[in-house]
CSV table of C-alpha atoms in Angstrom, one decimal:
chain,number,residue,atom,x,y,z
A,205,MET,CA,0.0,0.0,0.0
A,206,SER,CA,2.8,2.4,0.9
A,207,ALA,CA,4.5,1.7,-2.5
A,208,LEU,CA,1.2,2.6,-4.3
A,209,LEU,CA,0.9,5.9,-2.3
A,210,ASP,CA,4.5,6.8,-3.1
A,211,LEU,CA,3.8,6.1,-6.8
A,212,LEU,CA,0.7,8.3,-6.7
A,213,MET,CA,2.5,11.1,-5.0
A,214,GLY,CA,5.3,10.9,-7.5
A,215,ILE,CA,2.7,11.3,-10.3
A,216,PHE,CA,1.2,14.4,-8.8
A,217,ARG,CA,4.6,16.0,-8.4
A,218,GLN,CA,5.0,16.0,-12.2
A,219,GLN,CA,5.9,19.4,-13.6
A,220,THR,CA,3.1,19.5,-16.1
A,221,LEU,CA,-0.5,18.5,-16.1
A,222,GLY,CA,0.0,16.5,-19.2
A,223,GLY,CA,2.8,14.5,-17.7
A,224,ALA,CA,0.7,13.7,-14.7
A,225,ALA,CA,-2.2,12.6,-16.9
A,226,LEU,CA,0.0,10.3,-18.9
A,227,GLU,CA,1.4,8.7,-15.7
A,228,LEU,CA,-2.1,8.2,-14.4
A,229,ALA,CA,-3.3,6.6,-17.7
A,230,ALA,CA,-0.3,4.2,-17.6
A,231,LEU,CA,-1.2,3.2,-14.0
A,232,ALA,CA,-4.9,2.7,-14.8
A,233,ALA,CA,-4.5,0.9,-18.0
A,234,PRO,CA,-3.8,-2.6,-16.5
A,235,LEU,CA,-6.9,-2.1,-14.2
A,236,TRP,CA,-9.2,-1.4,-17.2
A,237,VAL,CA,-7.8,-4.3,-19.1
A,238,ALA,CA,-8.3,-6.6,-16.2
A,239,ALA,CA,-11.9,-5.4,-15.8
A,240,LEU,CA,-12.7,-5.8,-19.5
A,241,VAL,CA,-11.2,-9.3,-19.5
A,242,GLY,CA,-13.3,-10.2,-16.4
A,243,LEU,CA,-16.5,-8.8,-18.0
A,244,LEU,CA,-15.9,-10.8,-21.2
A,245,ILE,CA,-15.2,-14.0,-19.3
A,246,GLY,CA,-18.3,-13.5,-17.2
A,247,TRP,CA,-20.4,-13.3,-20.3
A,248,ALA,CA,-18.9,-16.3,-22.0
A,249,TRP,CA,-18.7,-18.6,-19.1
A,250,ARG,CA,-21.3,-20.2,-16.8
A,251,PRO,CA,-20.8,-22.7,-14.1
A,252,ARG,CA,-22.0,-26.2,-14.8
A,253,TRP,CA,-24.8,-26.0,-12.2
A,254,ALA,CA,-26.4,-23.1,-14.1
A,255,GLY,CA,-27.4,-25.4,-16.8
A,256,VAL,CA,-29.5,-27.3,-14.4
A,257,VAL,CA,-31.2,-24.1,-13.2
A,258,VAL,CA,-32.0,-22.7,-16.6
A,259,GLY,CA,-32.6,-25.9,-18.5
A,260,ASP,CA,-29.8,-26.2,-20.9
A,261,ASN,CA,-31.0,-29.7,-21.8
A,262,ALA,CA,-33.1,-28.6,-24.7
A,263,HIS,CA,-34.5,-32.1,-25.2
A,264,GLN,CA,-36.4,-31.8,-21.9
A,265,ALA,CA,-38.2,-28.6,-23.0
A,266,ALA,CA,-42.0,-28.9,-23.0
A,267,GLN,CA,-44.0,-28.4,-26.2
A,268,LEU,CA,-46.8,-25.9,-26.5
A,269,PRO,CA,-50.0,-27.4,-25.1
A,270,ALA,CA,-52.8,-28.6,-27.4
A,271,HIS,CA,-55.5,-27.0,-25.2
A,272,PRO,CA,-55.5,-24.0,-22.9
A,273,PRO,CA,-55.1,-25.2,-19.3
A,274,PRO,CA,-57.8,-24.0,-16.8
A,275,ALA,CA,-55.7,-21.1,-15.4
A,276,ARG,CA,-56.5,-17.6,-14.4
A,277,ALA,CA,-56.1,-15.3,-17.4
A,278,THR,CA,-53.2,-12.8,-17.2
A,279,ALA,CA,-52.5,-14.0,-13.6
A,280,ALA,CA,-48.8,-13.1,-13.7
A,281,ALA,CA,-49.4,-9.7,-15.1
A,282,GLU,CA,-52.1,-8.9,-12.6
A,283,GLU,CA,-50.0,-10.2,-9.6
A,284,LYS,CA,-52.3,-13.1,-8.9
A,285,ASP,CA,-50.0,-16.1,-9.5
A,286,GLY,CA,-48.6,-16.3,-6.0
A,287,GLY,CA,-45.0,-15.7,-7.1
A,288,PRO,CA,-42.4,-13.2,-5.7
A,289,SER,CA,-43.4,-9.6,-5.3
A,290,TRP,CA,-43.0,-7.3,-8.3
A,291,ILE,CA,-40.6,-4.3,-8.3
A,292,HIS,CA,-41.9,-1.3,-10.3
A,293,MET,CA,-39.2,-0.3,-12.8
A,294,MET,CA,-40.6,2.6,-14.9
A,295,GLU,CA,-43.7,4.4,-16.2
A,296,ARG,CA,-43.7,6.5,-19.4
A,297,THR,CA,-46.4,8.3,-21.4
A,298,LEU,CA,-46.4,9.4,-25.0
A,299,PRO,CA,-49.3,11.1,-26.8
A,300,THR,CA,-50.6,7.8,-28.1
A,301,MET,CA,-48.9,5.3,-25.8
A,302,ARG,CA,-48.7,4.5,-22.1
A,303,TYR,CA,-46.1,2.1,-20.7
A,304,GLN,CA,-45.4,0.5,-17.3
A,305,ALA,CA,-42.9,-2.2,-16.4
A,306,TRP,CA,-42.1,-4.4,-13.4
A,307,ARG,CA,-39.4,-7.0,-12.5
A,308,ARG,CA,-39.2,-9.8,-10.0
A,309,ASP,CA,-36.4,-12.1,-9.0
A,310,PRO,CA,-37.3,-15.8,-8.6
A,311,PRO,CA,-35.0,-17.7,-6.2
A,312,ASN,CA,-33.8,-20.2,-8.9
A,313,GLY,CA,-34.1,-18.6,-12.3
A,314,PRO,CA,-33.4,-15.5,-14.4
A,315,PRO,CA,-35.3,-12.2,-13.7
A,316,GLN,CA,-38.9,-12.1,-14.8
A,317,TYR,CA,-40.5,-9.0,-16.4
A,318,ARG,CA,-44.1,-7.9,-16.9
A,319,SER,CA,-45.4,-4.8,-18.5
A,320,SER,CA,-48.5,-3.1,-19.6
A,321,THR,CA,-48.5,-1.1,-22.8
A,322,ILE,CA,-51.6,0.8,-24.0
A,323,PHE,CA,-51.8,2.0,-27.6
A,324,GLU,CA,-54.5,4.6,-28.5
A,325,ASP,CA,-56.5,4.1,-31.7
A,326,ALA,CA,-55.3,0.5,-32.3
A,327,SER,CA,-57.3,-2.7,-32.6
A,328,PRO,CA,-56.3,-6.0,-30.9
A,329,GLU,CA,-56.3,-7.7,-34.3
A,330,VAL,CA,-53.8,-5.4,-35.9
A,331,VAL,CA,-51.5,-5.3,-32.8
A,332,ARG,CA,-51.6,-9.1,-32.8
A,333,ASP,CA,-50.5,-9.3,-36.4
A,334,PHE,CA,-47.9,-6.6,-35.9
A,335,PHE,CA,-46.0,-8.6,-33.2
A,336,TRP,CA,-46.3,-11.8,-35.2
A,337,ASP,CA,-45.0,-10.3,-38.4
A,338,ASP,CA,-41.3,-11.2,-38.6
A,339,GLU,CA,-41.0,-9.9,-42.1
A,340,PHE,CA,-42.1,-6.4,-41.0
A,341,ARG,CA,-39.7,-6.5,-38.0
A,342,ILE,CA,-36.8,-6.5,-40.5
A,343,LYS,CA,-38.4,-4.4,-43.2
A,344,ASN,CA,-39.4,-1.5,-40.9
A,345,SER,CA,-36.3,-2.0,-38.6
A,346,TRP,CA,-38.3,-1.3,-35.4
A,347,ASP,CA,-36.7,-4.5,-34.1
A,348,ASP,CA,-33.3,-3.8,-35.6
A,349,MET,CA,-31.5,-6.7,-33.8
A,350,LEU,CA,-33.4,-9.4,-35.8
A,351,LEU,CA,-30.9,-10.5,-38.5
A,352,GLN,CA,-32.6,-13.7,-39.8
A,353,HIS,CA,-35.9,-15.4,-39.5
A,354,GLU,CA,-37.3,-18.6,-41.0
A,355,THR,CA,-40.3,-20.8,-40.4
A,356,LEU,CA,-39.3,-24.3,-39.6
A,357,GLU,CA,-42.8,-25.8,-39.0
A,358,GLU,CA,-46.4,-24.7,-39.2
A,359,CYS,CA,-49.9,-26.1,-38.7
A,360,THR,CA,-52.6,-24.4,-40.7
A,361,LYS,CA,-55.3,-25.9,-38.5
A,362,THR,CA,-54.1,-24.6,-35.2
A,363,GLY,CA,-51.8,-21.8,-36.2
A,364,THR,CA,-48.9,-23.3,-34.3
A,365,MET,CA,-45.5,-22.3,-35.7
A,366,VAL,CA,-41.9,-23.1,-35.0
A,367,VAL,CA,-39.6,-20.3,-36.1
A,368,ARG,CA,-35.8,-19.7,-36.0
A,369,TRP,CA,-34.5,-16.3,-35.2
A,370,VAL,CA,-30.9,-15.0,-35.2
A,371,ARG,CA,-30.4,-11.8,-33.3
A,372,LYS,CA,-27.6,-9.4,-33.5
A,373,PHE,CA,-25.4,-8.9,-30.5
A,374,PRO,CA,-22.5,-6.3,-30.0
A,375,PHE,CA,-19.0,-7.2,-31.1
A,376,PHE,CA,-18.0,-8.6,-27.7
A,377,CYS,CA,-20.7,-11.2,-27.8
A,378,SER,CA,-21.6,-13.8,-30.3
A,379,ASP,CA,-25.1,-13.5,-32.0
A,380,ARG,CA,-27.9,-15.5,-30.4
A,381,GLU,CA,-30.1,-18.1,-32.0
A,382,TYR,CA,-33.7,-18.8,-30.9
A,383,ILE,CA,-35.9,-21.8,-31.8
A,384,ILE,CA,-39.3,-20.6,-30.9
A,385,GLY,CA,-42.6,-22.4,-30.8
A,386,ARG,CA,-45.7,-20.1,-30.8
A,387,ARG,CA,-49.4,-20.3,-30.9
A,388,ILE,CA,-52.4,-18.0,-30.3
A,389,TRP,CA,-55.6,-18.6,-28.4
A,390,ALA,CA,-58.6,-16.3,-28.7
A,391,SER,CA,-61.5,-15.5,-26.4
A,392,GLY,CA,-63.7,-12.9,-28.1
A,393,LYS,CA,-61.5,-9.9,-29.0
A,394,THR,CA,-58.8,-10.9,-26.5
A,395,PHE,CA,-55.8,-12.8,-27.8
A,396,TYR,CA,-53.4,-14.9,-25.7
A,397,CYS,CA,-50.1,-15.3,-27.5
A,398,VAL,CA,-47.5,-17.9,-26.3
A,399,THR,CA,-44.0,-18.0,-27.5
A,400,LYS,CA,-41.3,-20.2,-25.9
A,401,GLY,CA,-38.0,-21.9,-26.7
A,402,VAL,CA,-38.5,-25.5,-28.0
A,403,PRO,CA,-36.1,-28.3,-29.1
A,404,CYS,CA,-35.7,-28.9,-32.8
A,405,SER,CA,-33.6,-31.8,-34.0
A,406,SER,CA,-33.6,-30.5,-37.6
A,407,VAL,CA,-31.4,-27.5,-36.6
A,408,PRO,CA,-28.0,-28.6,-35.2
A,409,ARG,CA,-26.6,-26.6,-32.3
A,410,GLN,CA,-23.6,-24.4,-33.3
A,411,ASN,CA,-21.0,-22.5,-31.3
A,412,LYS,CA,-22.0,-19.4,-33.2
A,413,PRO,CA,-24.6,-18.1,-33.1
A,414,ARG,CA,-25.1,-19.3,-29.5
A,415,ARG,CA,-28.5,-20.9,-28.9
A,416,VAL,CA,-30.8,-19.6,-26.2
A,417,ASP,CA,-32.7,-22.5,-24.7
A,418,LEU,CA,-34.6,-20.8,-21.9
A,419,TYR,CA,-37.0,-18.3,-23.5
A,420,TYR,CA,-40.6,-17.5,-22.6
A,421,SER,CA,-42.6,-14.5,-23.8
A,422,SER,CA,-46.4,-14.6,-23.4
A,423,TRP,CA,-48.8,-11.8,-24.3
A,424,CYS,CA,-52.4,-10.9,-23.6
A,425,ILE,CA,-53.7,-8.4,-26.2
A,426,ARG,CA,-57.1,-6.9,-25.4
A,427,PRO,CA,-59.3,-3.9,-26.1
A,428,VAL,CA,-59.5,-1.2,-23.4
A,429,GLU,CA,-61.2,2.1,-22.9
A,430,SER,CA,-59.5,5.1,-24.6
A,431,ARG,CA,-58.2,7.8,-22.3
A,432,LYS,CA,-60.0,10.4,-24.4
A,433,GLY,CA,-62.9,10.0,-22.0
A,434,ASP,CA,-65.5,9.1,-24.5
A,435,GLY,CA,-66.0,5.6,-23.2
A,436,ALA,CA,-65.1,4.0,-26.5
A,437,MET,CA,-63.0,0.8,-26.4
A,438,THR,CA,-60.7,2.1,-29.1
A,439,ALA,CA,-57.4,1.6,-27.3
A,440,CYS,CA,-55.5,-1.7,-27.1
A,441,GLU,CA,-53.6,-3.0,-24.0
A,442,VAL,CA,-50.7,-5.5,-24.3
A,443,LEU,CA,-49.8,-7.3,-21.2
A,444,LEU,CA,-46.4,-9.1,-21.2
A,445,PHE,CA,-44.8,-11.8,-19.1
A,446,HIS,CA,-41.2,-12.5,-20.2
A,447,HIS,CA,-38.0,-14.3,-19.1
A,448,GLU,CA,-35.0,-15.7,-20.9
A,449,ASP,CA,-31.4,-16.7,-20.2
A,450,MET,CA,-29.0,-15.4,-22.8
A,451,GLY,CA,-25.9,-16.6,-21.1
A,452,ILE,CA,-25.3,-13.3,-19.4
A,453,PRO,CA,-25.0,-13.0,-15.6
A,454,TRP,CA,-28.4,-12.1,-14.3
A,455,GLU,CA,-27.3,-9.1,-12.3
A,456,ILE,CA,-25.6,-7.6,-15.4
A,457,ALA,CA,-28.8,-8.3,-17.3
A,458,LYS,CA,-30.9,-6.4,-14.8
A,459,LEU,CA,-28.5,-3.5,-15.0
A,460,GLY,CA,-28.8,-3.4,-18.8
A,461,VAL,CA,-32.6,-3.6,-18.7
A,462,ARG,CA,-32.9,-0.8,-16.3
A,463,GLN,CA,-30.6,1.5,-18.3
A,464,GLY,CA,-31.8,0.7,-21.8
A,465,MET,CA,-35.3,-0.6,-21.9
A,466,TRP,CA,-37.2,2.6,-22.6
A,467,GLY,CA,-35.0,3.4,-25.6
A,468,CYS,CA,-36.1,0.0,-27.1
A,469,VAL,CA,-39.8,0.2,-26.1
A,470,LYS,CA,-40.4,3.6,-27.6
A,471,ARG,CA,-39.4,2.3,-31.0
A,472,ILE,CA,-42.4,0.0,-31.1
A,473,GLU,CA,-45.0,2.8,-31.3
A,474,PRO,CA,-43.8,4.4,-34.6
A,475,GLY,CA,-43.4,0.8,-35.9
A,476,LEU,CA,-47.0,0.0,-35.1
A,477,ARG,CA,-48.3,3.2,-36.7
A,478,ALA,CA,-46.3,2.4,-39.9
A,479,TYR,CA,-47.9,-1.1,-39.8
A,480,GLN,CA,-51.4,0.4,-39.5
A,481,VAL,CA,-50.7,2.7,-42.5
A,482,ALA,CA,-49.5,-0.3,-44.6
A,483,ARG,CA,-52.7,-2.2,-43.8
A,484,THR,CA,-54.9,0.8,-44.5
A,485,VAL,CA,-53.5,1.2,-48.0
A,486,GLY,CA,-54.0,-2.4,-48.7
A,487,GLU,CA,-50.4,-3.8,-48.7
A,488,PRO,CA,-50.5,-7.6,-48.6
A,489,ILE,CA,-49.9,-9.2,-45.2
A,490,SER,CA,-47.0,-11.6,-44.8
A,491,LYS,CA,-47.3,-15.4,-44.2
A,492,CYS,CA,-46.4,-14.9,-40.6
A,493,ALA,CA,-49.1,-12.3,-40.1
A,494,ALA,CA,-51.6,-14.6,-41.9
A,495,MET,CA,-50.8,-17.4,-39.5
A,496,ALA,CA,-51.7,-15.1,-36.6
A,497,HIS,CA,-55.3,-15.2,-37.9
A,498,VAL,CA,-55.5,-19.0,-37.2
A,499,THR,CA,-56.3,-19.1,-33.5
A,500,THR,CA,-57.8,-21.6,-31.1
A,501,LYS,CA,-61.1,-20.4,-29.8
A,502,PHE,CA,-62.1,-20.8,-26.1
A,503,ASN,CA,-64.2,-19.2,-23.5
A,504,ALA,CA,-62.1,-17.5,-20.8
A,505,ASP,CA,-65.0,-16.9,-18.5
A,506,GLU,CA,-65.8,-20.6,-18.4
A,507,LEU,CA,-62.1,-21.4,-17.5
A,508,ASN,CA,-62.1,-18.7,-14.8
A,509,THR,CA,-65.3,-20.1,-13.4
A,510,GLU,CA,-63.9,-23.6,-13.4
A,511,ASP,CA,-60.8,-22.4,-11.6
A,512,ASN,CA,-62.9,-20.5,-9.0
A,513,THR,CA,-65.1,-23.6,-8.4
A,514,LYS,CA,-62.1,-25.8,-7.9
A,515,ALA,CA,-60.5,-23.3,-5.5
A,516,SER,CA,-63.7,-23.0,-3.5
A,517,SER,CA,-64.1,-26.8,-3.3
A,518,SER,CA,-60.5,-27.2,-2.2
A,519,ASN,CA,-61.0,-24.6,0.6
A,520,ASN,CA,-64.2,-26.3,1.8
A,521,ASN,CA,-62.4,-29.6,2.1
A,522,MET,CA,-59.7,-27.9,4.2
A,523,GLU,CA,-57.0,-29.4,2.1
A,524,ILE,CA,-53.6,-28.2,3.1
A,525,GLU,CA,-51.1,-28.0,0.2
A,526,LYS,CA,-47.4,-27.5,0.3
A,527,PRO,CA,-46.1,-24.2,-1.1
A,528,LYS,CA,-45.3,-24.6,-4.7
A,529,HIS,CA,-42.2,-23.4,-6.5
A,530,TRP,CA,-42.8,-20.4,-8.8
A,531,ALA,CA,-41.8,-22.5,-11.8
A,532,ASN,CA,-44.7,-24.9,-11.2
A,533,ASN,CA,-47.1,-22.0,-12.0
A,534,ILE,CA,-45.5,-21.2,-15.4
A,535,PRO,CA,-47.4,-23.7,-17.5
A,536,LYS,CA,-50.7,-22.8,-15.9
A,537,VAL,CA,-50.3,-19.1,-15.7
A,538,LEU,CA,-48.8,-18.4,-19.0
A,539,MET,CA,-49.8,-21.0,-21.6
A,540,ILE,CA,-52.8,-18.8,-22.5
A,541,GLY,CA,-54.9,-18.7,-19.4
A,542,GLY,CA,-52.0,-17.0,-17.8
A,543,ALA,CA,-50.5,-15.6,-20.9
A,544,VAL,CA,-49.5,-12.0,-20.9
A,545,ALA,CA,-48.7,-9.4,-23.3
A,546,LEU,CA,-45.8,-8.3,-25.3
A,547,ALA,CA,-46.0,-4.7,-24.3
A,548,CYS,CA,-42.7,-3.8,-25.9
A,549,THR,CA,-41.8,-6.9,-27.3
A,550,PHE,CA,-39.6,-7.6,-24.6
A,551,ASP,CA,-40.2,-10.0,-27.1
A,552,GLY,CA,-37.8,-12.4,-28.0
A,553,GLY,CA,-35.7,-9.6,-28.6
A,554,LEU,CA,-36.0,-6.1,-27.5
A,555,LEU,CA,-35.3,-7.3,-24.1
A,556,THR,CA,-32.1,-8.7,-25.5
A,557,LYS,CA,-31.2,-5.3,-27.0
A,558,ALA,CA,-31.9,-3.5,-23.8
A,559,VAL,CA,-29.7,-5.9,-21.8
A,560,ILE,CA,-26.7,-5.6,-24.1
A,561,PHE,CA,-26.7,-2.0,-25.1
A,562,GLY,CA,-27.9,-0.7,-21.7
A,563,THR,CA,-25.1,-2.6,-20.0
A,564,ALA,CA,-22.6,-1.4,-22.6
A,565,ARG,CA,-23.6,2.3,-22.1
A,566,ARG,CA,-23.4,1.8,-18.3
A,567,PHE,CA,-19.8,0.5,-18.5
A,568,ALA,CA,-18.7,2.9,-21.3
A,569,GLY,CA,-19.9,6.2,-19.9
A,570,PRO,CA,-19.8,6.3,-16.1
A,571,GLY,CA,-18.1,9.6,-16.1
A,572,ARG,CA,-20.8,11.5,-17.8
A,573,ARG,CA,-23.0,12.1,-14.8
């Protein structure tokens, strides 16, 4: 310690300010190099036990359900799923959009996010097509991290699709590959959209791009009353529940989301308005958007009634159940009954963008404050 103090005092005894600055830079350079190397290693490496936590064994991943389970609609977004408490992250308002976001930290998994986004003068049908339209994501560049997309499988009877995405990451990380199964259920004008990572033997795993196995993004898209005060249901709310593991330490991921999420979210609104214009002038819809029209119909009220009846019966019988791990709620809460909406497309992707570039800005510019 005394040697370090002597070195610092020697630096500040330099005759010129420039000389002192050069000496300080030479002293700090090894520290910055060490910090950068540590950051890169942390991104590229995970301990073996993390694979068990986040489900690296892709062959064990569950497929999308054939029928909506009897679960409470939008339970996770409305804080009714019995999971950990939610932390409010942000609230923003634009002339034609309102946005709120929350985060919670499960004990044995990556951070989970939920959000509510309300678009004025937008129908649930168009918003549904907008988020499903991979071609428009690239054409319009509102999701400018999507490099490639292709449809691997599709069912024209149920609307189920398996798609492959490759998403752009900054130079210090390899790009990420997603194999996503997705399907839409509909109850009246409310749409429950489920997207999740699924195994696919026809696409071999590669070192680059790095595959993301744990991915879940569920959206509830529904009409709501406009804030114009006329009582008309001309606004559309998108509720989101999302989590994924991109191979980045979770604390760094949370830092990136906090710093960069709004910059990503606000790009969605002009993208949606451009999509509305394209539909108004009669531009043909893409194959992906056409598949969004193939939905599985169900009655959400009947499912909710069934859930309430079962819960009441269970209470009357005084059955005592052991507390359930949060992960046990995921299939029930999110596979449609508990699906929630892609407010900002934390979607298989803009969350990714916020994590990476938000973190990069945080580390690159700490001296600006």
